[in-house]
């Protein structure tokens, strides 16, 4: 979760936030892996183990928040 301090710090930087739904496979995974430089990424998927694996594959240029959720 982002704090008030994070908001003010990011407000003055070039960082942008992207939300990727279905981030552990297909196009969602490709987007998450390719668009990582200077980005905050919120990745949503059904499988927490796959989200953890994806997080370990990314380089350190991105800030990644993973959310496990079942879709309705």
Coordinates of N, CA and C in Angstrom, one line a residue:
X1 N 0.8 -1.2 0.0 CA 0.0 0.0 0.0 C 0.9 1.2 0.0
X2 N 0.5 2.2 -0.8 CA 1.3 3.4 -0.9 C 0.9 4.4 0.3
X3 N 1.9 5.0 0.8 CA 1.7 5.9 1.9 C 1.6 7.4 1.4
X4 N 1.3 8.3 2.2 CA 1.2 9.7 1.8 C 2.6 10.1 1.4
X5 N 3.7 9.7 2.0 CA 5.0 10.0 1.6 C 5.4 9.5 0.3
X6 N 4.9 8.3 0.0 CA 5.2 7.7 -1.4 C 4.5 8.5 -2.4
X7 N 3.3 9.0 -2.2 CA 2.6 9.8 -3.1 C 3.3 11.1 -3.4
X8 N 3.8 11.8 -2.4 CA 4.5 13.0 -2.6 C 5.9 12.8 -3.3
X9 N 6.5 11.7 -3.0 CA 7.8 11.4 -3.6 C 7.6 11.1 -5.1
X10 N 6.5 10.3 -5.4 CA 6.3 9.9 -6.8 C 5.7 11.0 -7.6
X11 N 5.0 11.9 -7.0 CA 4.4 13.1 -7.6 C 5.5 13.9 -8.3
X12 N 6.6 14.0 -7.8 CA 7.7 14.8 -8.3 C 8.7 14.0 -9.2
X13 N 8.4 12.8 -9.5 CA 9.3 11.9 -10.3 C 8.6 11.6 -11.6
X14 N 9.3 10.9 -12.5 CA 8.8 10.5 -13.8 C 8.0 9.2 -13.7
X15 N 7.8 8.6 -12.6 CA 7.2 7.3 -12.5 C 5.7 7.4 -12.8
X16 N 5.2 6.4 -13.5 CA 3.8 6.2 -13.8 C 3.4 4.9 -13.3
X17 N 2.1 4.7 -13.1 CA 1.5 3.5 -12.6 C 0.7 2.8 -13.7
X18 N 0.8 1.5 -13.8 CA 0.1 0.7 -14.8 C -0.6 -0.4 -14.0
X19 N -1.8 -0.7 -14.4 CA -2.6 -1.8 -13.8 C -2.7 -2.9 -14.9
X20 N -2.2 -4.1 -14.5 CA -2.3 -5.2 -15.5 C -3.2 -6.3 -14.8
X21 N -4.2 -6.6 -15.5 CA -5.1 -7.7 -15.0 C -4.8 -8.9 -15.8
X22 N -4.7 -10.1 -15.2 CA -4.3 -11.3 -15.9 C -2.8 -11.3 -16.2
X23 N -2.1 -10.9 -15.2 CA -0.7 -10.6 -15.3 C 0.3 -11.8 -15.4
X24 N -0.2 -13.0 -15.1 CA 0.7 -14.1 -15.0 C 0.7 -15.0 -16.3
X25 N -0.1 -14.6 -17.3 CA 0.0 -15.4 -18.6 C -0.4 -14.5 -19.8
X26 N -0.1 -15.0 -20.9 CA -0.5 -14.3 -22.2 C 0.0 -12.9 -22.3
X27 N -0.9 -12.0 -22.8 CA -0.5 -10.6 -23.1 C -0.2 -9.9 -21.8
X28 N -1.0 -10.2 -20.7 CA -0.7 -9.6 -19.4 C 0.7 -9.8 -18.9
X29 N 1.2 -11.0 -19.1 CA 2.5 -11.3 -18.6 C 3.6 -10.6 -19.5
X30 N 3.3 -10.6 -20.8 CA 4.3 -9.9 -21.7 C 4.3 -8.4 -21.3
X31 N 3.2 -7.8 -21.1 CA 3.1 -6.4 -20.8 C 3.9 -6.1 -19.4
X32 N 3.6 -6.9 -18.4 CA 4.2 -6.8 -17.1 C 5.7 -6.9 -17.2
X33 N 6.2 -7.8 -18.0 CA 7.7 -8.1 -18.2 C 8.4 -7.0 -19.0
X34 N 7.7 -6.5 -20.0 CA 8.3 -5.6 -21.0 C 8.3 -4.1 -20.6
X35 N 7.2 -3.7 -19.9 CA 7.1 -2.3 -19.5 C 7.4 -2.1 -18.1
X36 N 8.7 -2.2 -17.7 CA 9.1 -2.2 -16.3 C 9.9 -1.0 -15.9
X37 N 10.5 -0.4 -16.9 CA 11.5 0.7 -16.6 C 10.7 1.9 -16.1
X38 N 11.1 2.4 -14.9 CA 10.5 3.6 -14.2 C 9.0 3.5 -14.1
X39 N 8.5 2.3 -13.8 CA 7.0 2.2 -13.7 C 6.7 1.6 -12.3
X40 N 5.5 2.0 -11.8 CA 4.9 1.3 -10.7 C 3.9 0.4 -11.4
X41 N 3.9 -0.9 -11.1 CA 3.1 -1.9 -11.7 C 2.2 -2.6 -10.7
X42 N 0.9 -2.5 -10.9 CA -0.1 -3.3 -10.0 C -0.5 -4.5 -10.9
X43 N -0.1 -5.7 -10.5 CA -0.4 -6.9 -11.2 C -1.5 -7.7 -10.5
X44 N -2.5 -8.0 -11.2 CA -3.7 -8.7 -10.6 C -3.8 -10.1 -11.4
X45 N -3.9 -11.2 -10.6 CA -4.1 -12.5 -11.2 C -4.7 -13.4 -10.2
X46 N -5.1 -14.6 -10.6 CA -5.8 -15.5 -9.7 C -4.8 -16.3 -8.9
X47 N -3.6 -16.6 -9.4 CA -2.7 -17.5 -8.8 C -1.5 -16.8 -8.1
X48 N -1.5 -16.8 -6.8 CA -0.5 -16.1 -6.0 C 0.9 -16.6 -6.3
X49 N 1.1 -17.9 -6.5 CA 2.4 -18.5 -6.8 C 2.9 -18.0 -8.1
X50 N 2.1 -17.9 -9.1 CA 2.5 -17.4 -10.4 C 2.9 -15.9 -10.3
X51 N 2.1 -15.1 -9.4 CA 2.5 -13.7 -9.2 C 3.8 -13.6 -8.5
X52 N 4.1 -14.5 -7.6 CA 5.4 -14.4 -6.9 C 6.5 -14.8 -7.9
X53 N 6.3 -15.7 -8.8 CA 7.3 -16.1 -9.8 C 7.5 -15.0 -10.7
X54 N 6.5 -14.3 -11.1 CA 6.6 -13.2 -12.0 C 7.4 -12.0 -11.4
X55 N 7.1 -11.8 -10.1 CA 7.8 -10.7 -9.4 C 9.3 -11.0 -9.3
X56 N 9.7 -12.3 -9.2 CA 11.1 -12.6 -9.1 C 11.8 -12.5 -10.5
X57 N 11.0 -12.6 -11.6 CA 11.6 -12.5 -12.9 C 11.9 -11.0 -13.3
X58 N 11.2 -10.1 -12.7 CA 11.3 -8.7 -13.1 C 12.6 -8.1 -12.6
X59 N 13.1 -7.1 -13.4 CA 14.3 -6.4 -12.9 C 13.9 -5.4 -11.8
X60 N 14.9 -4.7 -11.3 CA 14.6 -3.8 -10.1 C 14.3 -2.4 -10.5
X61 N 14.0 -2.2 -11.8 CA 13.7 -0.8 -12.3 C 12.2 -0.5 -12.0
X62 N 11.4 -1.5 -11.6 CA 10.0 -1.3 -11.4 C 9.6 -1.6 -10.0
X63 N 8.6 -0.9 -9.5 CA 8.0 -1.2 -8.3 C 6.7 -2.0 -8.5
X64 N 6.7 -3.2 -8.0 CA 5.6 -4.1 -8.3 C 4.7 -4.4 -7.1
X65 N 3.4 -4.3 -7.2 CA 2.5 -4.6 -6.2 C 1.6 -5.8 -6.8
X66 N 1.6 -6.9 -6.2 CA 0.8 -8.0 -6.7 C -0.4 -8.2 -5.8
X67 N -1.5 -8.5 -6.5 CA -2.8 -8.7 -5.9 C -3.4 -10.0 -6.4
X68 N -3.7 -11.0 -5.5 CA -4.4 -12.2 -5.9 C -5.9 -12.0 -5.8
X69 N -6.6 -12.2 -6.9 CA -8.0 -12.0 -6.8 C -8.7 -13.0 -7.8
X70 N -9.9 -13.5 -7.3 CA -10.7 -14.3 -8.2 C -11.7 -13.4 -8.9
X71 N -11.8 -13.6 -10.2 CA -12.7 -12.7 -11.0 C -14.1 -13.2 -10.9
X72 N -15.0 -12.3 -11.0 CA -16.4 -12.7 -11.0 C -16.9 -12.8 -12.4

